[in-house]
Amino acid sequence: MRDVYILGVGMTKFGKFPEMTITDIARRAFLNAVKDSGINPKAIEVAFIGHVRQPGQGAMVGQRIMRDAGITGIPILNVENICSSGSSAVWCAFSFISSGQFDLAAVIGVEQLSVLGKGIIPPRQEDLEGLQGMVLPSYFAMVARRHMYEYGTTIEQLAKVSIKNHKNGCLNPYAQFQKEITFEEISHSPMVADPLTVLHCCPTGDGAAAAIICSKDVVMKYNVKPIRIAASVLKSGSYDGGWRDLTTNDQTIRTAREAYEISGIGPEDLDLIELHDCFSIAEIFHYENLGLCKKGEGGRLMDEGKTELNGKIPVNPSGGLLAKGHPLGATGVAQMVEVVWQLRGEAGKRQIPDARVGLTHCVGGVVDGLDLGACTVHILKRE
Amino acid sequence: MRDVYILGVGMTKFGKFPEMTITDIARRAFLNAVKDSGINPKAIEVAFIGHVRQPGQGAMVGQRIMRDAGITGIPILNVENICSSGSSAVWCAFSFISSGQFDLAAVIGVEQLSVLGKGIIPPRQEDLEGLQGMVLPSYFAMVARRHMYEYGTTIEQLAKVSIKNHKNGCLNPYAQFQKEITFEEISHSPMVADPLTVLHCCPTGDGAAAAIICSKDVVMKYNVKPIRIAASVLKSGSYDGGWRDLTTNDQTIRTAREAYEISGIGPEDLDLIELHDCFSIAEIFHYENLGLCKKGEGGRLMDEGKTELNGKIPVNPSGGLLAKGHPLGATGVAQMVEVVWQLRGEAGKRQIPDARVGLTHCVGGVVDGLDLGACTVHILKRE
């Protein structure tokens, strides 16, 4: 298998853009990535587009994006893995380039949720748990309560995650929220699912992110700082991971373990992480699932400030899902955009000095009350 | 790149099953393929699921199908390329096995359209051509009219396609329609888009098809007749192909040409073809696009009976989309199921004697009035 590189990246600001179409949003991110990479877009050999596709947005979103950008004829594949749709598209591109089948691929993640109104992802008819209230906020509220019970994690520690990520978001012009929040504001914001108020939850929104991914031969032709994808792993959840222990995310543990093995890079080697903080408790327990600390110590890691922008291992410098936003299909690619900018030293006010290795983690979906979605972990390295 | 084989296949009858869920339908096809292949389903390393996913059916259809079948933890990817969704999933599996990344993959194509009611695929807000009536039946009606004008193709020749495919469907217990139709019935059935009456059009419906795809090492362990995938090509349409000449399907021509080159197998070597006869005229012009005859001679080929079940090159022995049915995501995989059965000599009353080489062709979508969808061509060979 061949080495795989990211040649260029781009994204849109995340926010609410109901007056645009999903293809308009995606095209902007794609053209930013094309410009950043310096390629002639006609050189793109294959494209993978990750999106969950909302009602009314039609099929073949990827073909329409590419057509609007003047690219036709090549293989184009739309992929959907709920919140991991974009990062699953990266996994595809990685695999096809790694295997030598293609040399230059475009990846786009996009979503437009603002067109949907309230109750945007209603449970399906046969999702008995969901229909009785076991939707994602209540699931993560239970995770939070159990983590508090088992490990003494406090609501203050959870709130610190939101405070940190919103603080980081202020430094990111692409973030949906660019305003610091206080513990009082978090506590007094509307309750969603006890103990999670709305400021413990990521927002819904719109946005897109894109990456141009290529072989070593291609990257060497361009005057860029090569960013290598040292590992690209996709896994699904298992029966073991869901109910047996709510405070553990089994699919993250297994996916990260394989990414560490493949790359020879461990959690101690990482200079930054973009992880899936869909709720404040998610960031806490993913510290543990990703091996940044022992099980139960996620809250303490937050207390110690180690994951702050100036800490030992900054987590979600972009603002994460909580502040940068979470347009489902866009998120996984946007995480890679942030890491690429950080590894290149182009992250502006939120730059982590001399960052060389970063990890992105995207995990999607509780299926019928079971943790059976899709999880991706990517490790990026400046060469 | 390594050789890739189909170890086992399975499908459901196509029809209307609104009382079932999409995952129920898919699981049946998948378990049939597992049984046919003789594998332990736990040996499956990766799964690709093609579907267009209708409103209310939720995300992560593939993860839910696999979960219901007891398979979790592995990489699972949902892919969407409109009518080519299932065959695009095969393309993925082929690529991942060909490259050596996996040895054993499951592919499922599934769709459930019966839950949607009438006007099932409404044009999007920004699809200006579609909103003015340029939906698929009217597009193909224009193709028919132009083909008649340019090449003297007759309505009788078009009707013969429907008559042939419905006749074949009578021999296929999995077909949605198993009843012969006459020229009079076709002529007097309700007009959809002049000159196409409803019996010139494929039905909507539900169904699933599945295949177990593997490396040579794996196939050799099983007591099966090895069916090799000699070519797997996915392409998208281009600006050149749509309006410039309505009577040509540019993406089919380019995709088939590459499949012929890769496999070293030409149209003259084929023992059967399953092609995308979404409308009777589609079969006629795809004879030409696939190189079975010269441009404009598709009608004559039909007249000569060469594509009948007992003809020189039988086309759509399964009944095709017109009679077997067209549950979007299922179709591309179901075509491969038919070809595998034919190459193994297991096609019952519709068996083509000593069939050794077959081609499947699936093409999806007119985007905003332009022929910009996704096209796949696969060539299968009995070894």
PDB file of N, CA and C in Angstrom, chain A residues 201-232:
ATOM      1  N   CYS A 201     -24.809  21.011  24.378  1.00  0.00           N
ATOM      2  CA  CYS A 201     -25.134  20.285  23.144  1.00  0.00           C
ATOM      3  C   CYS A 201     -24.609  21.056  21.929  1.00  0.00           C
ATOM      4  N   CYS A 202     -24.189  20.317  20.895  1.00  0.00           N
ATOM      5  CA  CYS A 202     -23.782  20.996  19.668  1.00  0.00           C
ATOM      6  C   CYS A 202     -25.022  21.519  18.952  1.00  0.00           C
ATOM      7  N   PRO A 203     -24.839  22.578  18.151  1.00  0.00           N
ATOM      8  CA  PRO A 203     -25.989  23.124  17.420  1.00  0.00           C
ATOM      9  C   PRO A 203     -26.247  22.327  16.145  1.00  0.00           C
ATOM     10  N   THR A 204     -27.397  22.567  15.524  1.00  0.00           N
ATOM     11  CA  THR A 204     -27.603  22.100  14.156  1.00  0.00           C
ATOM     12  C   THR A 204     -27.178  23.232  13.230  1.00  0.00           C
ATOM     13  N   GLY A 205     -26.876  22.885  12.005  1.00  0.00           N
ATOM     14  CA  GLY A 205     -26.445  23.945  11.091  1.00  0.00           C
ATOM     15  C   GLY A 205     -26.079  23.408   9.729  1.00  0.00           C
ATOM     16  N   ASP A 206     -25.500  24.299   8.945  1.00  0.00           N
ATOM     17  CA  ASP A 206     -25.150  24.000   7.559  1.00  0.00           C
ATOM     18  C   ASP A 206     -23.659  24.251   7.356  1.00  0.00           C
ATOM     19  N   GLY A 207     -23.099  23.598   6.377  1.00  0.00           N
ATOM     20  CA  GLY A 207     -21.708  23.861   6.059  1.00  0.00           C
ATOM     21  C   GLY A 207     -21.108  22.744   5.235  1.00  0.00           C
ATOM     22  N   ALA A 208     -19.913  23.006   4.753  1.00  0.00           N
ATOM     23  CA  ALA A 208     -19.209  22.002   3.955  1.00  0.00           C
ATOM     24  C   ALA A 208     -17.712  22.138   4.179  1.00  0.00           C
ATOM     25  N   ALA A 209     -17.016  21.039   3.954  1.00  0.00           N
ATOM     26  CA  ALA A 209     -15.557  21.021   4.033  1.00  0.00           C
ATOM     27  C   ALA A 209     -15.057  20.079   2.949  1.00  0.00           C
ATOM     28  N   ALA A 210     -13.878  20.353   2.450  1.00  0.00           N
ATOM     29  CA  ALA A 210     -13.357  19.546   1.346  1.00  0.00           C
ATOM     30  C   ALA A 210     -11.860  19.334   1.485  1.00  0.00           C
ATOM     31  N   ALA A 211     -11.384  18.261   0.874  1.00  0.00           N
ATOM     32  CA  ALA A 211      -9.952  17.965   0.879  1.00  0.00           C
ATOM     33  C   ALA A 211      -9.568  17.350  -0.462  1.00  0.00           C
ATOM     34  N   ILE A 212      -8.387  17.697  -0.909  1.00  0.00           N
ATOM     35  CA  ILE A 212      -7.813  17.075  -2.104  1.00  0.00           C
ATOM     36  C   ILE A 212      -6.766  16.086  -1.603  1.00  0.00           C
ATOM     37  N   ILE A 213      -6.955  14.834  -1.930  1.00  0.00           N
ATOM     38  CA  ILE A 213      -6.143  13.753  -1.368  1.00  0.00           C
ATOM     39  C   ILE A 213      -5.408  13.063  -2.506  1.00  0.00           C
ATOM     40  N   CYS A 214      -4.131  12.738  -2.267  1.00  0.00           N
ATOM     41  CA  CYS A 214      -3.325  12.271  -3.409  1.00  0.00           C
ATOM     42  C   CYS A 214      -2.206  11.329  -2.988  1.00  0.00           C
ATOM     43  N   SER A 215      -1.565  10.788  -3.994  1.00  0.00           N
ATOM     44  CA  SER A 215      -0.418   9.902  -3.782  1.00  0.00           C
ATOM     45  C   SER A 215       0.843  10.739  -3.548  1.00  0.00           C
ATOM     46  N   LYS A 216       1.906  10.040  -3.152  1.00  0.00           N
ATOM     47  CA  LYS A 216       3.179  10.728  -2.892  1.00  0.00           C
ATOM     48  C   LYS A 216       3.709  11.388  -4.162  1.00  0.00           C
ATOM     49  N   ASP A 217       3.590  10.674  -5.282  1.00  0.00           N
ATOM     50  CA  ASP A 217       4.071  11.227  -6.558  1.00  0.00           C
ATOM     51  C   ASP A 217       3.442  12.580  -6.845  1.00  0.00           C
ATOM     52  N   VAL A 218       2.156  12.674  -6.586  1.00  0.00           N
ATOM     53  CA  VAL A 218       1.456  13.925  -6.872  1.00  0.00           C
ATOM     54  C   VAL A 218       1.873  15.010  -5.890  1.00  0.00           C
ATOM     55  N   VAL A 219       1.888  14.675  -4.608  1.00  0.00           N
ATOM     56  CA  VAL A 219       2.165  15.715  -3.608  1.00  0.00           C
ATOM     57  C   VAL A 219       3.551  16.320  -3.823  1.00  0.00           C
ATOM     58  N   MET A 220       4.478  15.496  -4.312  1.00  0.00           N
ATOM     59  CA  MET A 220       5.849  15.974  -4.490  1.00  0.00           C
ATOM     60  C   MET A 220       5.961  17.000  -5.624  1.00  0.00           C
ATOM     61  N   LYS A 221       4.968  17.033  -6.497  1.00  0.00           N
ATOM     62  CA  LYS A 221       5.008  17.999  -7.606  1.00  0.00           C
ATOM     63  C   LYS A 221       4.609  19.400  -7.167  1.00  0.00           C
ATOM     64  N   TYR A 222       4.034  19.493  -5.980  1.00  0.00           N
ATOM     65  CA  TYR A 222       3.503  20.786  -5.550  1.00  0.00           C
ATOM     66  C   TYR A 222       4.348  21.341  -4.412  1.00  0.00           C
ATOM     67  N   ASN A 223       4.380  22.657  -4.357  1.00  0.00           N
ATOM     68  CA  ASN A 223       5.187  23.344  -3.360  1.00  0.00           C
ATOM     69  C   ASN A 223       4.384  23.501  -2.074  1.00  0.00           C
ATOM     70  N   VAL A 224       4.121  22.367  -1.430  1.00  0.00           N
ATOM     71  CA  VAL A 224       3.316  22.406  -0.211  1.00  0.00           C
ATOM     72  C   VAL A 224       4.049  21.671   0.902  1.00  0.00           C
ATOM     73  N   LYS A 225       3.602  21.899   2.128  1.00  0.00           N
ATOM     74  CA  LYS A 225       4.093  21.091   3.237  1.00  0.00           C
ATOM     75  C   LYS A 225       3.293  19.799   3.220  1.00  0.00           C
ATOM     76  N   PRO A 226       3.932  18.681   2.907  1.00  0.00           N
ATOM     77  CA  PRO A 226       3.150  17.444   2.775  1.00  0.00           C
ATOM     78  C   PRO A 226       2.580  16.985   4.120  1.00  0.00           C
ATOM     79  N   ILE A 227       1.288  16.738   4.108  1.00  0.00           N
ATOM     80  CA  ILE A 227       0.617  16.191   5.296  1.00  0.00           C
ATOM     81  C   ILE A 227       0.204  14.766   4.944  1.00  0.00           C
ATOM     82  N   ARG A 228       0.783  13.802   5.633  1.00  0.00           N
ATOM     83  CA  ARG A 228       0.504  12.399   5.324  1.00  0.00           C
ATOM     84  C   ARG A 228      -0.634  11.876   6.201  1.00  0.00           C
ATOM     85  N   ILE A 229      -1.511  11.082   5.604  1.00  0.00           N
ATOM     86  CA  ILE A 229      -2.530  10.391   6.403  1.00  0.00           C
ATOM     87  C   ILE A 229      -1.895   9.089   6.880  1.00  0.00           C
ATOM     88  N   ALA A 230      -1.475   9.083   8.127  1.00  0.00           N
ATOM     89  CA  ALA A 230      -0.734   7.937   8.665  1.00  0.00           C
ATOM     90  C   ALA A 230      -1.651   6.770   9.016  1.00  0.00           C
ATOM     91  N   ALA A 231      -2.923   7.058   9.199  1.00  0.00           N
ATOM     92  CA  ALA A 231      -3.901   5.982   9.440  1.00  0.00           C
ATOM     93  C   ALA A 231      -5.287   6.488   9.086  1.00  0.00           C
ATOM     94  N   SER A 232      -6.074   5.600   8.506  1.00  0.00           N
ATOM     95  CA  SER A 232      -7.476   5.897   8.181  1.00  0.00           C
ATOM     96  C   SER A 232      -8.277   4.649   8.496  1.00  0.00           C
TER      97      SER A 232
END
